[in-house]
CSV table of C-alpha atoms in Angstrom, one decimal:
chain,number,residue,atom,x,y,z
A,1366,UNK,CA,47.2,-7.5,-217.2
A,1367,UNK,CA,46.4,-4.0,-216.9
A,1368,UNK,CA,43.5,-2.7,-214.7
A,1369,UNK,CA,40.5,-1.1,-217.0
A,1370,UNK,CA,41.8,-2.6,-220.4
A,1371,UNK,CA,39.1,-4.6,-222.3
A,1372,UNK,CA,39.5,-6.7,-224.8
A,1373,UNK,CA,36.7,-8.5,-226.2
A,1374,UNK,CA,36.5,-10.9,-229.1
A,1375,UNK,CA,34.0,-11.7,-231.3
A,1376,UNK,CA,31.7,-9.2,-231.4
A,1377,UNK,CA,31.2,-6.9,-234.1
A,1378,UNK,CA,29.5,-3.2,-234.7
A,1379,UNK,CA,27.5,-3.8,-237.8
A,1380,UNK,CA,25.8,-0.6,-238.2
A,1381,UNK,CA,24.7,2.9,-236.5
A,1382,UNK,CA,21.9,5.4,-237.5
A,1383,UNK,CA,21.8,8.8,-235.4
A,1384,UNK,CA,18.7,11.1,-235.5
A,1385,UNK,CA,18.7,14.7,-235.2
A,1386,UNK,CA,15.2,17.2,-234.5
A,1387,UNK,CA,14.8,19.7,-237.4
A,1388,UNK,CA,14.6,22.5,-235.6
A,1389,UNK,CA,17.7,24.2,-235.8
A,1390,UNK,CA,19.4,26.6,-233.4
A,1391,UNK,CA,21.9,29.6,-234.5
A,1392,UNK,CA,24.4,30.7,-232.2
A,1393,UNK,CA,25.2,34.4,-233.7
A,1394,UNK,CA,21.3,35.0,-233.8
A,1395,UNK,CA,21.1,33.9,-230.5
A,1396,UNK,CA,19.6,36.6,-228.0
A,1397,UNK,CA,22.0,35.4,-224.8
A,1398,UNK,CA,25.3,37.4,-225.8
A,1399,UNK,CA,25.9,41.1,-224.5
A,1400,UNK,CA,27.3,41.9,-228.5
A,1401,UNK,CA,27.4,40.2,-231.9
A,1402,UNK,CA,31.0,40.1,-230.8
A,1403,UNK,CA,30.5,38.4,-227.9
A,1404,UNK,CA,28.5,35.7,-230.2
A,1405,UNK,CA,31.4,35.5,-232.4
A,1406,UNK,CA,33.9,34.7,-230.0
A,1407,UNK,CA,32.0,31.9,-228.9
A,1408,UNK,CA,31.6,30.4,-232.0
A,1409,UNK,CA,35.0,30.8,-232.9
A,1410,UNK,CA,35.9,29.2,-229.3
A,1411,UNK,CA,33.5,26.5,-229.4
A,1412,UNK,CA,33.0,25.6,-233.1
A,1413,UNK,CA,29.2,25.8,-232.1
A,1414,UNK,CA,27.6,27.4,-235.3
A,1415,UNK,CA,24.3,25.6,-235.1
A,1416,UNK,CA,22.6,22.7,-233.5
A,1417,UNK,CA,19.3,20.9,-233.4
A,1418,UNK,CA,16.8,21.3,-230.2
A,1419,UNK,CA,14.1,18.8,-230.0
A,1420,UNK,CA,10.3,20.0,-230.4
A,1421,UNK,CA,7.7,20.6,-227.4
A,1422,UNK,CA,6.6,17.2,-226.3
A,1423,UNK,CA,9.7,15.0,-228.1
A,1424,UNK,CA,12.2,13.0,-225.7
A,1425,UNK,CA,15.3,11.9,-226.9
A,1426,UNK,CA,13.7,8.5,-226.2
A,1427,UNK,CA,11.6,9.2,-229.4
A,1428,UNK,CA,14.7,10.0,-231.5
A,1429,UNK,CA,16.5,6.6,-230.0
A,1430,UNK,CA,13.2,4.8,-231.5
A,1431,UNK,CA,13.1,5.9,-234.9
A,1432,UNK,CA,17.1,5.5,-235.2
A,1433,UNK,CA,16.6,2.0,-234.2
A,1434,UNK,CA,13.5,1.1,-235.9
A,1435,UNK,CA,16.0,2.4,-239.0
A,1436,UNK,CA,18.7,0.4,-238.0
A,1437,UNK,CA,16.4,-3.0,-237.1
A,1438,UNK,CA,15.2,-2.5,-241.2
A,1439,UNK,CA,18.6,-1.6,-242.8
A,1440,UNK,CA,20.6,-4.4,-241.3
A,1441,UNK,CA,17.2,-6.4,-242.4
A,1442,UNK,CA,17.5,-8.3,-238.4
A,1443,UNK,CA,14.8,-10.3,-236.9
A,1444,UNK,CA,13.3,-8.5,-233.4
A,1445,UNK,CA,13.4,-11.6,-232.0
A,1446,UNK,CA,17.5,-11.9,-232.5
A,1447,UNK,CA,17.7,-9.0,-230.1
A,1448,UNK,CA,18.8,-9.8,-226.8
A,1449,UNK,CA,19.8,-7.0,-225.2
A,1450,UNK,CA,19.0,-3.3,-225.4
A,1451,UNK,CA,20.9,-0.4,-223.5
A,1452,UNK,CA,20.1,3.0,-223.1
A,1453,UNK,CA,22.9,5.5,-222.1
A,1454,UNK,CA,21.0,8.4,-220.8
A,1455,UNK,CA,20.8,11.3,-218.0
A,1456,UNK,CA,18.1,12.4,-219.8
A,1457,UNK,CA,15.5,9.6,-218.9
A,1458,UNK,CA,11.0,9.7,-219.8
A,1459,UNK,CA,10.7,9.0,-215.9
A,1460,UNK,CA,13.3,8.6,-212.9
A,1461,UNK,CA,11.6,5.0,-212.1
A,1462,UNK,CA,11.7,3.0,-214.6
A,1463,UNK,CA,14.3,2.8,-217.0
A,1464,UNK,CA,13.9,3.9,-220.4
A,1465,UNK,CA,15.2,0.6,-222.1
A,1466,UNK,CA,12.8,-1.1,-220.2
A,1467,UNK,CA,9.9,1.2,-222.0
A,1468,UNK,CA,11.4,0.9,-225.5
A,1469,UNK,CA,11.6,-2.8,-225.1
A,1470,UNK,CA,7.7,-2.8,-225.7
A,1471,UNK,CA,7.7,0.2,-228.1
A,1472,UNK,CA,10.2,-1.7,-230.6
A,1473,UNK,CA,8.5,-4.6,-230.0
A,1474,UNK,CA,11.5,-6.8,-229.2
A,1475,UNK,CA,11.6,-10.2,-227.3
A,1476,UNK,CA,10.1,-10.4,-223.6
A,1477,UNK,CA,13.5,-11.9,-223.2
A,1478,UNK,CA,15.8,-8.9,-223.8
A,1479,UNK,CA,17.9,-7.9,-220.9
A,1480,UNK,CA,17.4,-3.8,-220.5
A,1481,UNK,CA,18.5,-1.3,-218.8
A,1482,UNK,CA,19.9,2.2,-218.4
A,1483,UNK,CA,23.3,3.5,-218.1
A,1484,UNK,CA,23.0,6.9,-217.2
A,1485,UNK,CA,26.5,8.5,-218.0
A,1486,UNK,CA,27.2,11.4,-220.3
A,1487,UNK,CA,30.2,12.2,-222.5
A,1488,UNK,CA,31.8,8.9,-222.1
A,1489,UNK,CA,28.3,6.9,-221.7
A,1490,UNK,CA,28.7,5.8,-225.6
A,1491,UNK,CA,32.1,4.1,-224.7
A,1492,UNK,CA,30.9,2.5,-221.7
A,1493,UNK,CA,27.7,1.1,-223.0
A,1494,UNK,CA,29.5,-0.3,-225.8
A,1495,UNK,CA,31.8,-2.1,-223.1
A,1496,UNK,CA,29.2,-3.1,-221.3
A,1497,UNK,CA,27.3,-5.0,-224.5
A,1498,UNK,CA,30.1,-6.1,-226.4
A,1499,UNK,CA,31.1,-7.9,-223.4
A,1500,UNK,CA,27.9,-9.6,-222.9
A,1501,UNK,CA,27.8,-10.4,-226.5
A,1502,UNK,CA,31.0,-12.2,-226.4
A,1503,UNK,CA,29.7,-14.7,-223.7
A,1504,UNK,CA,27.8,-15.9,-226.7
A,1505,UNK,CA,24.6,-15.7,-224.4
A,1506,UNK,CA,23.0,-13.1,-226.8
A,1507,UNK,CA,22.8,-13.4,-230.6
A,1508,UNK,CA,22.3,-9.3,-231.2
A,1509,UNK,CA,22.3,-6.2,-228.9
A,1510,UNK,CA,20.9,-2.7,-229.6
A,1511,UNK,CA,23.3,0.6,-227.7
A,1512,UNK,CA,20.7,3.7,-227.9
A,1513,UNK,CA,22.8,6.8,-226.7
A,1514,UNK,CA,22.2,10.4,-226.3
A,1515,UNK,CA,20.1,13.2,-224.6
A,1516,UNK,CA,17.9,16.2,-224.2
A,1517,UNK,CA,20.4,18.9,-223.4
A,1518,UNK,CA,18.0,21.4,-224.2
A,1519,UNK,CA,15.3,20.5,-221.9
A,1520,UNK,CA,18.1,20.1,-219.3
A,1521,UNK,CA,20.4,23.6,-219.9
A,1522,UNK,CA,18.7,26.9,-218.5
A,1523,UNK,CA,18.3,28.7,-221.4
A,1524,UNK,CA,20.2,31.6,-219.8
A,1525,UNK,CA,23.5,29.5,-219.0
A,1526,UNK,CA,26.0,31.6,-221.3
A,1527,UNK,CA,28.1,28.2,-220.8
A,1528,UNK,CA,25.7,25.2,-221.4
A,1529,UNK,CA,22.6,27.3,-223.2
A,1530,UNK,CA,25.1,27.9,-226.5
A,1531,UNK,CA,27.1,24.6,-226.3
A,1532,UNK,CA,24.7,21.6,-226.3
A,1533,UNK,CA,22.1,20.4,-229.2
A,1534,UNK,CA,19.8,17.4,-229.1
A,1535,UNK,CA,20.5,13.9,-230.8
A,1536,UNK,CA,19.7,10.4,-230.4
A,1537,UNK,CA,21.8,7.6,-231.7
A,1538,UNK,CA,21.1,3.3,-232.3
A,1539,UNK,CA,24.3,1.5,-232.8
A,1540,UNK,CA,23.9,-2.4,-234.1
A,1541,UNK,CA,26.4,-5.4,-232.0
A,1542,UNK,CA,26.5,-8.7,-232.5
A,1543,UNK,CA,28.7,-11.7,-231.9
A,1544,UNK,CA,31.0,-12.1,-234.7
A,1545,UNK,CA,33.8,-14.9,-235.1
A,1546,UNK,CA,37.1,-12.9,-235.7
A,1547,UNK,CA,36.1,-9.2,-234.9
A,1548,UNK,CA,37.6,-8.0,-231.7
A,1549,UNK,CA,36.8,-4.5,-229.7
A,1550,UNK,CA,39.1,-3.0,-227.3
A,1551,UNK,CA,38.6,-0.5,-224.7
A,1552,UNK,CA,40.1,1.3,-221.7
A,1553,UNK,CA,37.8,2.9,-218.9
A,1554,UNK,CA,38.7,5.5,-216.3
A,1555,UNK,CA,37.3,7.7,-213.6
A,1556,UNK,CA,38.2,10.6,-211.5
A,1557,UNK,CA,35.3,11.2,-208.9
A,1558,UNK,CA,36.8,14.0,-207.3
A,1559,UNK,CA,36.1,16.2,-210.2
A,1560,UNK,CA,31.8,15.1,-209.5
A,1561,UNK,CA,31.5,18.4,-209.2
A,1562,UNK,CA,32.7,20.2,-212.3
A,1563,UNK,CA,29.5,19.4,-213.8
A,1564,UNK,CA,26.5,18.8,-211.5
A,1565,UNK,CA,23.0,19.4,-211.4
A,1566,UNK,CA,23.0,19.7,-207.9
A,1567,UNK,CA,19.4,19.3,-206.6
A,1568,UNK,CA,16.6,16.6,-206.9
A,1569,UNK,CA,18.7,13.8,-206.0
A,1570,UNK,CA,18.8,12.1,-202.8
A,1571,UNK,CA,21.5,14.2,-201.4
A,1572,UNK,CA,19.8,17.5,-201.8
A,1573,UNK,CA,16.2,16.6,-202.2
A,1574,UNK,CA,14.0,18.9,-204.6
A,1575,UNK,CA,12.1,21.6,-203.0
A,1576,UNK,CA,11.2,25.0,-203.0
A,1577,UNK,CA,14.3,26.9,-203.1
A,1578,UNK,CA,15.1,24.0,-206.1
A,1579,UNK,CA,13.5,26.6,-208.1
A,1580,UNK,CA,15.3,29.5,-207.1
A,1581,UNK,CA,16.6,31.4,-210.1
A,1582,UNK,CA,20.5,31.9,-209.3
A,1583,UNK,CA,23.0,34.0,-210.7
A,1584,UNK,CA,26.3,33.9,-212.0
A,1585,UNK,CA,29.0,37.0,-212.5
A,1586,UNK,CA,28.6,36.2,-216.4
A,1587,UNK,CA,25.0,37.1,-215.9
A,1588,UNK,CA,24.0,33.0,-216.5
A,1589,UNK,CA,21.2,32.3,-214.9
A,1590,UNK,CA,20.0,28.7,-213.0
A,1591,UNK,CA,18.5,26.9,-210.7
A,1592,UNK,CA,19.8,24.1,-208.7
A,1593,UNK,CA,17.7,21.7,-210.9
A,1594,UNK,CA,20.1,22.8,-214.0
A,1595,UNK,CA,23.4,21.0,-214.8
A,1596,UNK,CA,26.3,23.5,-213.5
A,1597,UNK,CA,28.9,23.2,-215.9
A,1598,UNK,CA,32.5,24.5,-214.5
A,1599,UNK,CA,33.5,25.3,-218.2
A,1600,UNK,CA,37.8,26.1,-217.1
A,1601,UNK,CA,37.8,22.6,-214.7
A,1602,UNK,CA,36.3,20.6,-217.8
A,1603,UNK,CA,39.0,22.6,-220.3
A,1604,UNK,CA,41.8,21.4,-217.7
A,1605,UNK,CA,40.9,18.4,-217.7
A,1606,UNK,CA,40.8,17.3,-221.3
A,1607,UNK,CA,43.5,18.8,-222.5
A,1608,UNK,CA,45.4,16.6,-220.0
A,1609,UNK,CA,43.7,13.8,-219.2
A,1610,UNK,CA,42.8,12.9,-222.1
A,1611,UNK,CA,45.6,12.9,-224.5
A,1612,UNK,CA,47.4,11.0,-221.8
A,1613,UNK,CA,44.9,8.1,-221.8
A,1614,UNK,CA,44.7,8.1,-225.3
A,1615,UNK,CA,47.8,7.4,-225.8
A,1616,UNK,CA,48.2,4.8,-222.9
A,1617,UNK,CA,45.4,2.9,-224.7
A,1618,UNK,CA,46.9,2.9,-227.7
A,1619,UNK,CA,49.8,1.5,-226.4
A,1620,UNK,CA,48.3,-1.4,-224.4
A,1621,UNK,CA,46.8,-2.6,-227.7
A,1622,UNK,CA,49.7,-2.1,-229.9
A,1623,UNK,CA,48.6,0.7,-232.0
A,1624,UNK,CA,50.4,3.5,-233.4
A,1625,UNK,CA,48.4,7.1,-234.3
A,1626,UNK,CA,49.1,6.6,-238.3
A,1627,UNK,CA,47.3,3.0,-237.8
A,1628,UNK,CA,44.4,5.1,-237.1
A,1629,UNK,CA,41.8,5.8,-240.0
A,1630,UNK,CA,39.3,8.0,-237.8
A,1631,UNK,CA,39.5,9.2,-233.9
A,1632,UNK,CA,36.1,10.0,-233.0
A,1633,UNK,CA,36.2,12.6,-229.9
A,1634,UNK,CA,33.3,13.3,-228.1
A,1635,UNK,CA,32.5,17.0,-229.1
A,1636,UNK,CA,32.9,18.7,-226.0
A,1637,UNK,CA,34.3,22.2,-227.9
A,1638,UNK,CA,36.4,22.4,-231.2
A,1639,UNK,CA,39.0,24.1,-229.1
A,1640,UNK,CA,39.6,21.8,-226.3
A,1641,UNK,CA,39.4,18.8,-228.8
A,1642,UNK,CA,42.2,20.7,-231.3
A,1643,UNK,CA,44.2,20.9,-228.1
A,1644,UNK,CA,44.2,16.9,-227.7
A,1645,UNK,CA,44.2,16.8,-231.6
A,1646,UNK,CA,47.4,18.5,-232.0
A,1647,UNK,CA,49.3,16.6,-228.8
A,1648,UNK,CA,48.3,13.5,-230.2
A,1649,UNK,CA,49.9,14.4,-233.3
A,1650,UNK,CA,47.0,13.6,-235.4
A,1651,UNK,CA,46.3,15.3,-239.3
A,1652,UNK,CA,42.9,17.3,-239.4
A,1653,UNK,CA,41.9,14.6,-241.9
A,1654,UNK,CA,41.9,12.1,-239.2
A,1655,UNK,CA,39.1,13.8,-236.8
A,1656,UNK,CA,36.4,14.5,-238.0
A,1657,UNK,CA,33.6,16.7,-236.8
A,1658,UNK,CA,29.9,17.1,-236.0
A,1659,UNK,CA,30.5,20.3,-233.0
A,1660,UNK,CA,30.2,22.7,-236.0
A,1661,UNK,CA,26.3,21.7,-236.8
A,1662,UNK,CA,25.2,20.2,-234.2
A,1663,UNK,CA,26.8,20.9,-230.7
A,1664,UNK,CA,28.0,19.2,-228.4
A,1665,UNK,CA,25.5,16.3,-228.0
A,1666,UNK,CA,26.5,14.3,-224.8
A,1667,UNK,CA,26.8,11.2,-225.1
A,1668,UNK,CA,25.2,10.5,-228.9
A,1669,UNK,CA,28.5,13.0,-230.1
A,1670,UNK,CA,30.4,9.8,-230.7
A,1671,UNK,CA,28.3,7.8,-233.6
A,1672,UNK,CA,26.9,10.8,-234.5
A,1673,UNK,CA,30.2,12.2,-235.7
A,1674,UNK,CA,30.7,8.5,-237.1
A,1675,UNK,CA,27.3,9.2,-238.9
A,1676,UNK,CA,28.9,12.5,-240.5
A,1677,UNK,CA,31.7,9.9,-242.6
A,1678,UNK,CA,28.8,8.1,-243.9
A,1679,UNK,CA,29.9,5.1,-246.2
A,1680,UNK,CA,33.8,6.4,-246.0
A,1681,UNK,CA,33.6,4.4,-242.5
A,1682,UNK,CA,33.8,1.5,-244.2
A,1683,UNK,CA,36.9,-0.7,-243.7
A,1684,UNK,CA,38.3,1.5,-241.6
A,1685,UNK,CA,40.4,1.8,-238.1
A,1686,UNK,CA,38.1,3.4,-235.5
A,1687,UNK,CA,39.9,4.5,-232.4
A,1688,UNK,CA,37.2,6.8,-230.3
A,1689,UNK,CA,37.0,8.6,-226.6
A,1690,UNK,CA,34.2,10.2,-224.8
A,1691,UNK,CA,35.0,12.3,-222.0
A,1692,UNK,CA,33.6,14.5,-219.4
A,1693,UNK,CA,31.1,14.5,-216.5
A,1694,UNK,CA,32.2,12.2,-213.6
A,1695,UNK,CA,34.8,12.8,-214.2
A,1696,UNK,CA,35.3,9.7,-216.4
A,1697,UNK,CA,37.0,8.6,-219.8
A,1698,UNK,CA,36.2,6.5,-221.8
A,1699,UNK,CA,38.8,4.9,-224.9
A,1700,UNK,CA,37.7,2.1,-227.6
A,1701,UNK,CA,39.1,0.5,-230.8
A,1702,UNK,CA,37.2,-1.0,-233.7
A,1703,UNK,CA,37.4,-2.0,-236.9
A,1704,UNK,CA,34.4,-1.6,-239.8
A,1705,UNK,CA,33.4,-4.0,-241.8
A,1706,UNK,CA,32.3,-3.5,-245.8
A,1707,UNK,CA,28.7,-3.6,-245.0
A,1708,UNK,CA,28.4,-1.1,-242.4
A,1709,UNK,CA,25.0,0.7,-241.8
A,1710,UNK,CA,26.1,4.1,-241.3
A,1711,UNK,CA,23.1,6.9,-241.7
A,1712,UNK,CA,21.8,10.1,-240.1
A,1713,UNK,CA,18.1,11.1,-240.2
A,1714,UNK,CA,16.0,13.7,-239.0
A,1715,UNK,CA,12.8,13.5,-236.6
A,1716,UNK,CA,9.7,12.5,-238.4
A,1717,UNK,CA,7.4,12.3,-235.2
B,577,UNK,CA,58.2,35.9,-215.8
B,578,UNK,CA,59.5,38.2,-218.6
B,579,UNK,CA,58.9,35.4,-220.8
B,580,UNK,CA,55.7,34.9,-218.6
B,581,UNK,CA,54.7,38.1,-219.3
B,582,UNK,CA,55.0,38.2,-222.9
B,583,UNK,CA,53.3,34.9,-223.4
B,584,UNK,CA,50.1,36.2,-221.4
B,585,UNK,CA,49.8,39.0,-223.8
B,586,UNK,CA,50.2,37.2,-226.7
B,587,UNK,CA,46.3,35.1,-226.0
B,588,UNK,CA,45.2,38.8,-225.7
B,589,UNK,CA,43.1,40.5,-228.4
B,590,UNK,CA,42.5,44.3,-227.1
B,591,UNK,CA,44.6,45.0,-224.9
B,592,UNK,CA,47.6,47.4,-224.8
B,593,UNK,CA,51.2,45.9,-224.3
B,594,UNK,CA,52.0,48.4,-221.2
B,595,UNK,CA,49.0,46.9,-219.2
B,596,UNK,CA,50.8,43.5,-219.1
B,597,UNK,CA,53.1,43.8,-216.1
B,598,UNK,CA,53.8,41.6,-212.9
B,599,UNK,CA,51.3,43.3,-211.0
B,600,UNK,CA,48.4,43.4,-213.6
B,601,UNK,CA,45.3,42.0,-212.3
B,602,UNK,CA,44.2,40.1,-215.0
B,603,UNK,CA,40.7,38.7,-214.1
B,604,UNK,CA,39.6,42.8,-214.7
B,605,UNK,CA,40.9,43.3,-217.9
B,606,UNK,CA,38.3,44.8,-220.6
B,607,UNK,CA,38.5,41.7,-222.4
B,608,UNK,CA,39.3,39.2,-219.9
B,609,UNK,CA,36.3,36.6,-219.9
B,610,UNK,CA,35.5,32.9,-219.6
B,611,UNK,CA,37.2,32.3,-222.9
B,612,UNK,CA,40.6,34.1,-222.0
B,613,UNK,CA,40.7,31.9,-218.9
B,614,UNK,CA,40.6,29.1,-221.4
B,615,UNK,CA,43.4,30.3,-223.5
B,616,UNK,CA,45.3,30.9,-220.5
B,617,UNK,CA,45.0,27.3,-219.3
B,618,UNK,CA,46.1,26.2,-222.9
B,619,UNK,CA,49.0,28.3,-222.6
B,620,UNK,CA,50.4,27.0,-219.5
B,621,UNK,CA,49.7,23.9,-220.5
B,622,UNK,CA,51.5,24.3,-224.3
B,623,UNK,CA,54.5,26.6,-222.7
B,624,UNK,CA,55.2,25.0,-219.1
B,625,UNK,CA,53.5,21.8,-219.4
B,626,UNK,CA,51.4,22.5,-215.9
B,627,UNK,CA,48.0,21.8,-215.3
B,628,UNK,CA,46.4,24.9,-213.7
B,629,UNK,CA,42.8,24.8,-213.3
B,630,UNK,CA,39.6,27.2,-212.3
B,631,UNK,CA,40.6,28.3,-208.6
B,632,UNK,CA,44.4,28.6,-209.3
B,633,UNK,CA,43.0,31.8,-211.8
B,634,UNK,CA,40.4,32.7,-209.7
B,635,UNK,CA,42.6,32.7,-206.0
B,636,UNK,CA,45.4,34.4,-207.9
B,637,UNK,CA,45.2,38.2,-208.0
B,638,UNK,CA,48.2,39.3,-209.9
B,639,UNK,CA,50.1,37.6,-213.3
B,640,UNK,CA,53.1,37.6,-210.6
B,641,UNK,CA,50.8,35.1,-208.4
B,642,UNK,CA,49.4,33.0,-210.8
B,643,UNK,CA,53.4,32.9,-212.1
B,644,UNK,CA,54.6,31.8,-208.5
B,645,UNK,CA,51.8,29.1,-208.5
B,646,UNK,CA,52.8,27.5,-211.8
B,647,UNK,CA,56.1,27.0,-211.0
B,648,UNK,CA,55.0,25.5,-207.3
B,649,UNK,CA,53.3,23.2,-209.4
């Protein structure tokens, strides 16, 4: 047995709807760059061109709600078959309680749903769907619900030339449920003497919120902060995925026997178009299997996984899903899946 | 390092051949930003197969240095 390899049977992703704000965000318009050339390079760098940032007074709680009340209807499932509902999250409606707990009511599910938070980031999607899958294959639970993703935008300081540019808003429901004959594998990992590379610094326990919380700090670049903004050290993360990653990858694929041509679809988490052509390459892999969403809408934490998934639509169908999120922690996280001919796979915009 | 040297240049855009040199202090190039320190941590991972990461470019002054500090790596 290998330590950190997961492999669960009988459970089954039956469907996943993301939703995106409508307000969209244009990097070369933006007012943050010294030069239109400045603007270009980081579009060119990132693969940024647009994203979505969520209204005044809309959590990504709200976009998590309407994706699943989409999902609930599509896959035409009773409430009352729901037994568990995650929410992978640093973007939470309140530090006490968790946000699963709140949608619970909101959806209207079962007073016997087990809830809770996850609150990871880039690799959040992978966990939470270890995390479910495995307590759907105890056969306690009939049905689970994984709601991912989170406010960057409220988060970033809108003068970070790092984060500001990079991150867009989604929300994301993905559908499990115990399946006889449909298996899920995954490998975890974590690094937590890289907690730093990306840290909002302030308003934990460590270093309580105050005054000088506030305090607008400066960078070389010019980016601007305060200690209650995620700090992103943009050349640590770079480093890191373009070693780490490929290197688990491929371990995982070959604790579960798989080669890279077995592969229909590797779903990265979109950190930046460069770093993840980097892995794309060392892995071998044709352009044809990764797809993108980076390019429209950013780098979107932890929903960047289904909602690149969303972007295949009804192609995902009967295919070979190997995926990886990555990043803050630092932590990794691999999975394999296979899709079944009814999949639910859609991507909607917030109504309100 | 000759090889060093001419690999360096090569992630550049802007700048002039002549200013690439053992004792350039890359970090003040014209063009040298966030994103070059990228590309050079893609290089030296494509070329040498060495991790370097945000303080080996920042403690290292010259491309002489940072050469030194891949190859202790």
């Amino acid at each position: 047995m290998t330590q950190g390899i997961l492999n669960i049977s009988n459970v089954q992703i039956s469907g996943s709807v993301s939703c995106v704000p409508k307000t969209k965000i244009y990097n070369l318009e933006s007012t943050l760059f010294n030069s239109p050339a400045e603007a270009s390079k980081f579009v060119e760098m990132t693969g940024v061109e647009e994203k979505r940032h969520l209204d005044e007074g809309v959590l990504v709680s709200d976009l998590c709600y309407e994706a699943a009340e989409l999902l609930i209807k599509k896959l035409d499932w009773k409430k009352d078959d729901i037994g568990i509902l995650i929410m992978v999250t640093q973007t939470p409606d309140y530090l006490i309680p968790n946000t699963a707990i709140i949608l619970q009511d909101r959806l209207g599910l079962s007073k016997n749903t087990a809830c809770f938070d996850i609150p990871l980031g880039c690799s959040g999607f992978v966990y939470g769907a270890s995390v479910i899958s495995s307590m759907l294959t105890s056969q306690g639970f009939k049905k689970g619900l994984l709601l991912v993703g989170d406010s960057s935008s409220l988060l970033a300081s809108a003068e970070d030339k790092t984060s500001a540019p990079l991150f867009g808003d989604a929300g994301c429901a993905t559908a499990f449920e115990f399946h006889k004959g449909k298996n899920l594998n995954f490998k975890l990992w974590t690094d937590g003497s890289g907690f730093k590379s990306i840290i909002i610094p302030d308003g934990g326990y460590r270093n309580k919120f105050s005054e000088d919380s506030l305090r607008i700090l400066e960078d070389s670049d010019g980016s601007k902060r305060t200690k209650v903004n995620p700090k992103m050290n943009g050349t640590d993360v770079f480093s890191f995925g373009i070693t780490q990653v490929p290197r688990e990858i491929k371990l995982f694929l070959e604790n579960i026997n798989k080669e890279v041509l077995d592969i229909d679809y590797f779903l990265f988490h979109q950190a930046n178009k460069f770093m993840l052509e980097m892995i794309r390459k060392k892995l071998k892999l044709e352009s044809s299997q990764v797809p993108y969403s980076i390019i429209k809408y950013g780098n979107t934490s932890s929903a960047s996984i289904p909602l690149t998934l969303s972007l295949v639509g009804s192609d995902a169908r009967n295919k070979k899903i190997a995926m990886c999120g990555f990043g803050v922690g630092l932590s990794i996280g691999c999975g394999y899946f296979e899709i079944g001919d009814e999949f639910i796979n859609e991507l909607i915009e917030y109504e309100g | 390092m000759n090889e060093f040297i001419t690999n360096f240049y090569e992630i550049l855009d802007e700048t002039e051949k002549h200013e690439i040199h053992q004792n350039t202090d890359y970090k003040n190039l014209d063009e040298w930003d966030s994103m070059t320190s990228l590309m050079l941590i893609a290089m030296v991972d494509e070329k040498y197969g060495k991790q370097i990461k945000g303080e080996d470019i920042k403690e290292c002054l010259t491309l002489q240095n940072l050469y030194d500090r891949i190859q202790s790596k």
